[in-house]
Short mmCIF file of C-alpha atoms and ligand atoms in Angstrom, two decimals:
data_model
loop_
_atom_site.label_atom_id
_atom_site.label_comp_id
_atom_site.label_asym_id
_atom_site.label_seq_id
_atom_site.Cartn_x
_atom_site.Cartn_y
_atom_site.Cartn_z
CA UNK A 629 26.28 47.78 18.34
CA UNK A 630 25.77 48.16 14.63
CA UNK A 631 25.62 45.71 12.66
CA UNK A 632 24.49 44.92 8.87
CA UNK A 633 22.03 42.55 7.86
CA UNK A 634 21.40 41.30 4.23
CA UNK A 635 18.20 40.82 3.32
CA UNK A 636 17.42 38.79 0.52
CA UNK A 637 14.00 37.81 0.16
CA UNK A 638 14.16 36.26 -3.22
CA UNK A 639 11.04 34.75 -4.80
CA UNK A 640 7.40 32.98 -3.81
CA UNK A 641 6.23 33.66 -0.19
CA UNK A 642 10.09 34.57 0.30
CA UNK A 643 9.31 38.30 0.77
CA UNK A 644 6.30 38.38 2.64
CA UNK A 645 7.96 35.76 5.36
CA UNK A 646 11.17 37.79 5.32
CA UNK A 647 9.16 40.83 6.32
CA UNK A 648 7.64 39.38 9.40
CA UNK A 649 11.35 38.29 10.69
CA UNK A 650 12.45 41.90 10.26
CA UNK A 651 9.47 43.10 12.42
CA UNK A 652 11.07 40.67 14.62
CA UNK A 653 14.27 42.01 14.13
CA UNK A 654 13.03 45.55 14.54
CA UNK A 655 11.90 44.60 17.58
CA UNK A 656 15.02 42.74 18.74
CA UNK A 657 16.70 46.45 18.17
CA UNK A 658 14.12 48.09 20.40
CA UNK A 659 14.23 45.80 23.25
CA UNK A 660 18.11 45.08 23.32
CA UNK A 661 19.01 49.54 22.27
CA UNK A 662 20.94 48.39 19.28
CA UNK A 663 21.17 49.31 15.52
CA UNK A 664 20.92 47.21 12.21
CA UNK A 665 21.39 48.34 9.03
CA UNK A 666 19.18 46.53 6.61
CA UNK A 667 20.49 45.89 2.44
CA UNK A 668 17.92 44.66 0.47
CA UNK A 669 19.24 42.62 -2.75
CA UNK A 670 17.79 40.41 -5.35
CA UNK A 671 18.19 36.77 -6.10
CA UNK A 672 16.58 33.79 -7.79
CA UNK A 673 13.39 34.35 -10.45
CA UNK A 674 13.70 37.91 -9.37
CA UNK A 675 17.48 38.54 -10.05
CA UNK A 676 17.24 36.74 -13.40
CA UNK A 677 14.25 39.04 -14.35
CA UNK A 678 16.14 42.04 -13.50
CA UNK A 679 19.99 41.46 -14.60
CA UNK A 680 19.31 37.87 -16.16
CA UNK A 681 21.54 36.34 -13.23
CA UNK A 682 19.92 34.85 -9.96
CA UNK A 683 22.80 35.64 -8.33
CA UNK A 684 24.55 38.91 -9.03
CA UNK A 685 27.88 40.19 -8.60
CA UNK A 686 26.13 42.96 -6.67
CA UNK A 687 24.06 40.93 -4.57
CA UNK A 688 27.11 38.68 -3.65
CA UNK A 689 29.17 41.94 -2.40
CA UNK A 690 26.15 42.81 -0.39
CA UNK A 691 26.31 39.51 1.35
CA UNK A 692 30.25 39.82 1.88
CA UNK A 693 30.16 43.13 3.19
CA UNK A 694 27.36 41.81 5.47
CA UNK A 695 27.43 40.34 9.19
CA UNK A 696 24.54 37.89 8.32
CA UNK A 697 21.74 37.51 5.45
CA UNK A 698 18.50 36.89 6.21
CA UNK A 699 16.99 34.60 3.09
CA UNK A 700 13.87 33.94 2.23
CA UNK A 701 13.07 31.29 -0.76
CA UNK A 702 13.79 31.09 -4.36
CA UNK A 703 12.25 29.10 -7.26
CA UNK A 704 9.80 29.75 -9.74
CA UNK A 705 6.82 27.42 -11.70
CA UNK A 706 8.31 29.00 -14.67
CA UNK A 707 11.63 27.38 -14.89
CA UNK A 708 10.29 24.06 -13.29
CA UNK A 709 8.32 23.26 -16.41
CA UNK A 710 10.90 24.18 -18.79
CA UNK A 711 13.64 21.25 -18.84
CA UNK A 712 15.94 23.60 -21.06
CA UNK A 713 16.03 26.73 -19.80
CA UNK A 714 19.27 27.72 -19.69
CA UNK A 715 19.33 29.88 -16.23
CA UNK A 716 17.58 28.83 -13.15
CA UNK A 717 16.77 30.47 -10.33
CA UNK A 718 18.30 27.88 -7.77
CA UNK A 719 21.34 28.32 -9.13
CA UNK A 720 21.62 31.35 -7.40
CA UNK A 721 21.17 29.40 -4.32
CA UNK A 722 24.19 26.94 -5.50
CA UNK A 723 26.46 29.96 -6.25
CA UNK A 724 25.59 32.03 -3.37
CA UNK A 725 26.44 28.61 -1.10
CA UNK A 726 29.98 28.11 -2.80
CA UNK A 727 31.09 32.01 -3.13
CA UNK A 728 29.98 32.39 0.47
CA UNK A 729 32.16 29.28 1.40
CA UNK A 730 28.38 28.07 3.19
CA UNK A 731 30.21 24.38 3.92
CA UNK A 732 27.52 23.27 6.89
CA UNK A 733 23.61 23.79 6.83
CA UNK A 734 22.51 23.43 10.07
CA UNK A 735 18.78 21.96 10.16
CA UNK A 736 17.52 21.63 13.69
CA UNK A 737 14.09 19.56 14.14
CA UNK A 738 12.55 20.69 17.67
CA UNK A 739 8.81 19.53 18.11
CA UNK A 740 6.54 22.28 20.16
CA UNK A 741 4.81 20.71 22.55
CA UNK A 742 1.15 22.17 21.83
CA UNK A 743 1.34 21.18 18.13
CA UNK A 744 2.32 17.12 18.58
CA UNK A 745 -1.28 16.35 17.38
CA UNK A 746 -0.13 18.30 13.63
CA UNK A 747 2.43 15.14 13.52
CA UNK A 748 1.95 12.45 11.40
CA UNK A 749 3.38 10.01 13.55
CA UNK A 750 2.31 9.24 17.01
CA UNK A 751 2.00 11.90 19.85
CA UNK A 752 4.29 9.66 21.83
CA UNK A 753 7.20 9.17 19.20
CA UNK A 754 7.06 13.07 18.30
CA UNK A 755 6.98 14.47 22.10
CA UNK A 756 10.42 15.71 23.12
CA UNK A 757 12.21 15.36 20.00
CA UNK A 758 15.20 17.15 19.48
CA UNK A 759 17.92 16.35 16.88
CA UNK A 760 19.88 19.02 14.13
CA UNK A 761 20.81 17.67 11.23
CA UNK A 762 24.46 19.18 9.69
CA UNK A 763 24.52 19.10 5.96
CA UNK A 764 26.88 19.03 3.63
CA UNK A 765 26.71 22.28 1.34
CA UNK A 766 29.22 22.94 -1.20
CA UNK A 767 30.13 19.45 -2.12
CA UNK A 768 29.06 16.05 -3.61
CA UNK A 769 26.71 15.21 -6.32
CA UNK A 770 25.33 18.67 -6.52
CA UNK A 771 28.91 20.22 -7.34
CA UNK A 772 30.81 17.35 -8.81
CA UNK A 773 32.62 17.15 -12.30
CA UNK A 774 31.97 16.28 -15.18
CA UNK A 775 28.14 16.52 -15.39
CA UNK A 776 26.16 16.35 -18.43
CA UNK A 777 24.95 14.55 -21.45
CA UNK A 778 26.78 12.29 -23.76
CA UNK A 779 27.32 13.49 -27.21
CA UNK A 780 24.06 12.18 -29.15
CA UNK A 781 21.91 12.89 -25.39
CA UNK A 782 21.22 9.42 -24.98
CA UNK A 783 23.42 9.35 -22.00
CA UNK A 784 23.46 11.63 -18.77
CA UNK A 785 25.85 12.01 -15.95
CA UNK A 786 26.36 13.67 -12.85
CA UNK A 787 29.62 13.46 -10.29
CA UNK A 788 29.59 12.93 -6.79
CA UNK A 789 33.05 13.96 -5.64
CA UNK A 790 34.48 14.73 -2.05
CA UNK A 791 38.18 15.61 -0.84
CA UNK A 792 39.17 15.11 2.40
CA UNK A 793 39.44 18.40 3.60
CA UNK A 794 35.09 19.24 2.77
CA UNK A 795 34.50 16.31 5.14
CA UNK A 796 37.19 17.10 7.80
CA UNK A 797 35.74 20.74 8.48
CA UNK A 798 32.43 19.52 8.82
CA UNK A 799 33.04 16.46 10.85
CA UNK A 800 34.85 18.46 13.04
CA UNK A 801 31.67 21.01 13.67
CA UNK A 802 29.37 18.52 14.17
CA UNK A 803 31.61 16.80 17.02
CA UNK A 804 31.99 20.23 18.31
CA UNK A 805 27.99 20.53 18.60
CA UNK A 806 27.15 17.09 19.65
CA UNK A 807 29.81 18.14 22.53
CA UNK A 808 27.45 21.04 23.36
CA UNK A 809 23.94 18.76 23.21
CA UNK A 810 24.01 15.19 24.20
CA UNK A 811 27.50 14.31 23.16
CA UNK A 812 26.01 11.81 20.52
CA UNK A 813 26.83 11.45 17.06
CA UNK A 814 25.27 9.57 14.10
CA UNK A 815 27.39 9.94 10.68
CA UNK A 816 25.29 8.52 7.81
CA UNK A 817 26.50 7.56 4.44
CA UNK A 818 26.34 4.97 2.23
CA UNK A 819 29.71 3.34 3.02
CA UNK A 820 28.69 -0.24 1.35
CA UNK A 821 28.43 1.24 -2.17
CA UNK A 822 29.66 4.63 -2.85
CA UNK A 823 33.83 5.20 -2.34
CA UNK A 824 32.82 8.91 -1.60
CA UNK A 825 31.01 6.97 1.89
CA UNK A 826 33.80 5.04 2.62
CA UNK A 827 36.01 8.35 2.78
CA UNK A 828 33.71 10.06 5.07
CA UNK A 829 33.71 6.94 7.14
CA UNK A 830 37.33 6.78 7.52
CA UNK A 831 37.42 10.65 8.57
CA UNK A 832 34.65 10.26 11.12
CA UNK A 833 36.81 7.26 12.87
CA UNK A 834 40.08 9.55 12.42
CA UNK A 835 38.61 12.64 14.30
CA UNK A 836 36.52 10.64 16.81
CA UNK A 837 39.73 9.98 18.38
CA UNK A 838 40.13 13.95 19.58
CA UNK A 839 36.05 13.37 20.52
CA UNK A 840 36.28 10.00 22.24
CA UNK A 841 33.99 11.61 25.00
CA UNK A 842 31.22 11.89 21.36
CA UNK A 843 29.25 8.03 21.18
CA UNK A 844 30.24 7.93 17.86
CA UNK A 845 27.22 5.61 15.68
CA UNK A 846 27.01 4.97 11.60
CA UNK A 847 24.20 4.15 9.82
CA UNK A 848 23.14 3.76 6.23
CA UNK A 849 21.19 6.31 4.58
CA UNK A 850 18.21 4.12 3.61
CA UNK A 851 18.55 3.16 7.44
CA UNK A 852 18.44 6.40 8.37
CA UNK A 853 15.69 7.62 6.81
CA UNK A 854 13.80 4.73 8.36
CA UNK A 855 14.73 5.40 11.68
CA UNK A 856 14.21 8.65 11.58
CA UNK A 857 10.29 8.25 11.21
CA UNK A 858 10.24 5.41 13.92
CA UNK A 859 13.06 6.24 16.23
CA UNK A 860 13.51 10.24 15.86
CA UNK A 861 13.70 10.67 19.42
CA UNK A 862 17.20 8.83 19.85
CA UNK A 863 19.05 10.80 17.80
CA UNK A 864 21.05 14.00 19.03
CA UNK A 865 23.74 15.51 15.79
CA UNK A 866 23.57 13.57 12.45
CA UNK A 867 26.11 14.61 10.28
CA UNK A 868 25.80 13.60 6.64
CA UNK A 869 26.98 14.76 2.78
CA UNK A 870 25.37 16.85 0.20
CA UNK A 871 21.89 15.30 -1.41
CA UNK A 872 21.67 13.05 1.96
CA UNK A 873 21.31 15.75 3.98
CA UNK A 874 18.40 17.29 1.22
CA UNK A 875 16.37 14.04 1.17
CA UNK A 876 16.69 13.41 5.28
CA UNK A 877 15.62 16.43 6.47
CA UNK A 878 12.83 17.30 4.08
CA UNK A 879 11.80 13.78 6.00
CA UNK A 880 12.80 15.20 9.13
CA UNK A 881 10.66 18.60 8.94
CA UNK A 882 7.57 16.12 8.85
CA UNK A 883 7.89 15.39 12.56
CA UNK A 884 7.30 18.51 13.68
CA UNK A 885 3.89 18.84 12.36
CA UNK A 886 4.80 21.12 9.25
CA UNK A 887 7.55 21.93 6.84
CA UNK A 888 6.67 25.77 7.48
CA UNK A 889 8.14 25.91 11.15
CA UNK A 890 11.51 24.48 9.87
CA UNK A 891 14.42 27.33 10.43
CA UNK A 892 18.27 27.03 9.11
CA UNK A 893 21.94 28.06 9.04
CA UNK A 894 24.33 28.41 6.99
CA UNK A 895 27.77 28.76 7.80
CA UNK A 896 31.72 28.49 6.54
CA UNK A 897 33.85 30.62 5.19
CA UNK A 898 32.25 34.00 4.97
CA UNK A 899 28.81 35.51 5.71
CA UNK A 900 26.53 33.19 7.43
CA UNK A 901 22.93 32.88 5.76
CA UNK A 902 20.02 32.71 8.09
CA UNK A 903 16.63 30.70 5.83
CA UNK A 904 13.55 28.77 5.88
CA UNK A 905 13.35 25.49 4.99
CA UNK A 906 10.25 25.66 3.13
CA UNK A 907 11.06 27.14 -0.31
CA UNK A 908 9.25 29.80 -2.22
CA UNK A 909 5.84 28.11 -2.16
CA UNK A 910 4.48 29.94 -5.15
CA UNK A 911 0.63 28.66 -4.54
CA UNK A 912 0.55 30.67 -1.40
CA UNK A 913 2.09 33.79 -2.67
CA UNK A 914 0.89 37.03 -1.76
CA UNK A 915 -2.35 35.08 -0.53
CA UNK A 916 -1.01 36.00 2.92
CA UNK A 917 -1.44 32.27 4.38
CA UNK A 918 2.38 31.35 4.21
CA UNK A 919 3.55 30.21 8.00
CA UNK A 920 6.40 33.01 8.83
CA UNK A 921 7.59 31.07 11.51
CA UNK A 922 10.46 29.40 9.51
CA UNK A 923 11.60 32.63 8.60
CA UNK A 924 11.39 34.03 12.39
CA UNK A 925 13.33 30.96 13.94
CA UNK A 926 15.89 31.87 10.97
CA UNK A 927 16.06 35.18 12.32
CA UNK A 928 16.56 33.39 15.81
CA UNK A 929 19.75 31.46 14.77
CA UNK A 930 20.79 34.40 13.71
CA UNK A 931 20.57 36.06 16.81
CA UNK A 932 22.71 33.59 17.82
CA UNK A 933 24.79 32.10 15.12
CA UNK A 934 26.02 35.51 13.68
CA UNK A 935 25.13 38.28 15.97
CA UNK A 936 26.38 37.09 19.15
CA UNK A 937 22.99 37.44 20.62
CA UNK A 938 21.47 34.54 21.82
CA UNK A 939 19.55 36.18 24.14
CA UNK A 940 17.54 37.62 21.65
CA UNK A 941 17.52 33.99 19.69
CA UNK A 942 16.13 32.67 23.06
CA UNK A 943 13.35 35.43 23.10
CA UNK A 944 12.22 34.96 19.93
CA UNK A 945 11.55 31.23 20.18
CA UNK A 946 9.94 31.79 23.51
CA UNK A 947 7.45 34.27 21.97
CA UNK A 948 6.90 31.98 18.38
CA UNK A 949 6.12 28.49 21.12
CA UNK A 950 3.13 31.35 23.22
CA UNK A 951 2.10 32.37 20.00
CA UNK A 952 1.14 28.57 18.92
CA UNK A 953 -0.13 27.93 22.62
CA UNK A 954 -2.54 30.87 22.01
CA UNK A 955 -3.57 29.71 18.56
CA UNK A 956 -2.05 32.76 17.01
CA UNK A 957 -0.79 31.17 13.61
CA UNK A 958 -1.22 30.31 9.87
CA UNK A 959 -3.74 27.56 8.46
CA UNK A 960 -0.85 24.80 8.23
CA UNK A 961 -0.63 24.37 11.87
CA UNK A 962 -4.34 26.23 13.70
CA UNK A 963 -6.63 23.79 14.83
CA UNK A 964 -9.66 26.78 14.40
CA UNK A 965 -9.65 30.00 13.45
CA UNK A 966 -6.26 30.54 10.85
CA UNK A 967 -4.41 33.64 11.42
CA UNK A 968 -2.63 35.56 8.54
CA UNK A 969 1.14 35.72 7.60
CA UNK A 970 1.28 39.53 9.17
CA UNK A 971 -0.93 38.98 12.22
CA UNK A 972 1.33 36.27 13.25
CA UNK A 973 4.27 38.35 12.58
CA UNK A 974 2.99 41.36 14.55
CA UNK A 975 1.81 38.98 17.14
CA UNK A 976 5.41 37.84 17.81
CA UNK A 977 7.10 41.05 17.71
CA UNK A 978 4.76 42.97 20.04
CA UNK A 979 5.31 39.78 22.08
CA UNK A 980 9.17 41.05 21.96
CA UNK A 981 8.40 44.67 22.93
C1 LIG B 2216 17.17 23.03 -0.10
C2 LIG B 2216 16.56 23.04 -1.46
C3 LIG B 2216 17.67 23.29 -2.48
C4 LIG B 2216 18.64 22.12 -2.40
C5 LIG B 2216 17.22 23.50 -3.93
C6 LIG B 2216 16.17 24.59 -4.04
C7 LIG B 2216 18.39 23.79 -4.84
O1 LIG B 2216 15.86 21.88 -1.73
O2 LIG B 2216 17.75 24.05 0.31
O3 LIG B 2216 17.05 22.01 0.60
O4 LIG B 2216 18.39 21.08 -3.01
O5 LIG B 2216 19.64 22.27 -1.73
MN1 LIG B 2217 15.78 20.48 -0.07
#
């Protein structure tokens, strides 16, 4: 088996996490006696430096031409604190999303066991908890027309706009996981106030019909985002839109004890993108105290999302959950002695060998 892997590690801690998954990767080869070919490309900060786009044509035929990319973080201090700059590094993230067709980020918040005390909520609430989170990607408020500023500035204005068709295909995948977990399924919106809601509501009932063997709930988002701190054990697939989905499960990666275990996917139309929740983390760069693990569980959806491997996927979670048993990891999560970015990334793949 050969297959390609894009590897864009983008800006902040991205590269330095990105280069412990592909020890893990490399070792995935070894173990399993297959082949990847590996494409570096730039995006974000770094793209803009070098071609003054964060997402360039050349990087986006990389992707296409690619079975998966593996992503690692984009941003940079440098455009936060300038309100007019005119390019930005996440919208390379934005662009990459819609030319990929990336419809559904898949955020899933699993608690290990050994690390319940990191939580800030109770050992008992946290224990067991198991819940993904399908976002909305290429739609809504962050993609919606017209956006802007009135004529004299006084005035600004952004769209939140959804068609049928964005929720259907998403609705549809997160019935199709709930079928595969715990057949539950919490769609949350804001269905009292926003018309955009009150279409997604009306699709969720239509297609429930074809998933009547789904428990089917609604819920708010201000609801949600309660219950998700005091109740996060009783939910299973929440499906949600756009900016929802970006406030919820930056709440959600709390649970687990910290924001730097938190894998995702991306997938839709083309490539599939395999990334960290955390973001570029520019503090910690090249300081060699970023958690990898985000970037490793990436790699382990990717295993099984894009690669059909979820053998390997399975592997590489087992080795991550005895490398936090043994203490082997970064300052975020170690209860003594902190271990380094690359120690824990070596750790893991010599655990795969
Ligand atoms: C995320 C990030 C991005 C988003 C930013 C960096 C554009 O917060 O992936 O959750 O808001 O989608
Ligand atoms: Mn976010």
């Amino acid at each position: 088996m050969n297959k390609k892997i894009a590897v864009l590690a983008g800006d902040g801690i991205g590269p330095e996490v990105v280069e412990q998954a592909l020890k893990v990767a490399k070792a995935v080869e070894k173990r399993f006696g297959c082949h990847f070919e590996y494409t570096p490309a730039p995006v974000g900060a770094v793209a803009i430096e070098q071609t003054g786009n964060p997402y360039p044509d050349e990087t986006h035929e990389i992707c296409m031409r690619s079975d998966a990319v593996l992503f690692g973080a984009i941003g940079d201090p440098k455009y936060d604190n300038d309100p007019v700059a005119k390019v930005r590094p996440e919208q390379g993230l934005l662009a990459m999303r819609k030319k990929l067709g990336l419809y559904a980020n898949i955020r899933p918040i699993t608690t290990f066991q050994s690390l319940s005390h990191k939580s800030p909520l109770k050992t008992e609430l946290v224990d067991g908890v198991d819940f993904m989170v399908l976002r909305e990607l290429t739609g809504g408020i962050y993609f919606g027309e017209p956006r802007g500023r009135s004529e004299d500035g006084s005035t600004a204005f952004d769209t939140c706009t959804y068609q049928r068709f964005e929720v259907e295909r998403i609705v549809r995948l997160a019935f199709e996981y709930a079928r595969q977990r715990r057949r539950k399924l919490t769609a949350v919106d804001k269905a009292n106030i926003l018309a955009t809601s009150r279409l997604w509501r009306e699709t969720v009932q239509r297609l429930h019909v074809e998933y009547s063997d789904v428990e089917l709930e609604f819920m708010f988002v201000d609801n949600a985002a309660m219950q998700i701190v005091t109740f996060p054990k009783k939910f299973d697939v929440v499906v949600t839109e756009n900016m929802f989905g970006d406030i919820l499960t930056d709440e959600a990666s709390v649970i687990t004890g910290s924001l730097g275990l938190l894998p995702s996917a991306s997938v839709g139309v083309h490539t599939s993108v395999f990334e960290p929740v955390h973001g570029s983390y520019p503090q910690a760069a090249g300081k060699d105290i970023a958690n990898p693990l985000g970037a490793i569980l990436s790699a382990a959806l990717m295993f099984e999302y894009a690669l059909e491997m979820p053998e390997a996927g399975k592997l590489i979670r087992e080795a991550c959950e005895q490398s936090i048993a043994q203490g082997i990891v970064t300052a975020d999560i170690a209860a003594g002695k902190a271990c380094g970015t690359s120690e824990v990334g070596d750790q893991i793949a010599s655990c795969l060998k």
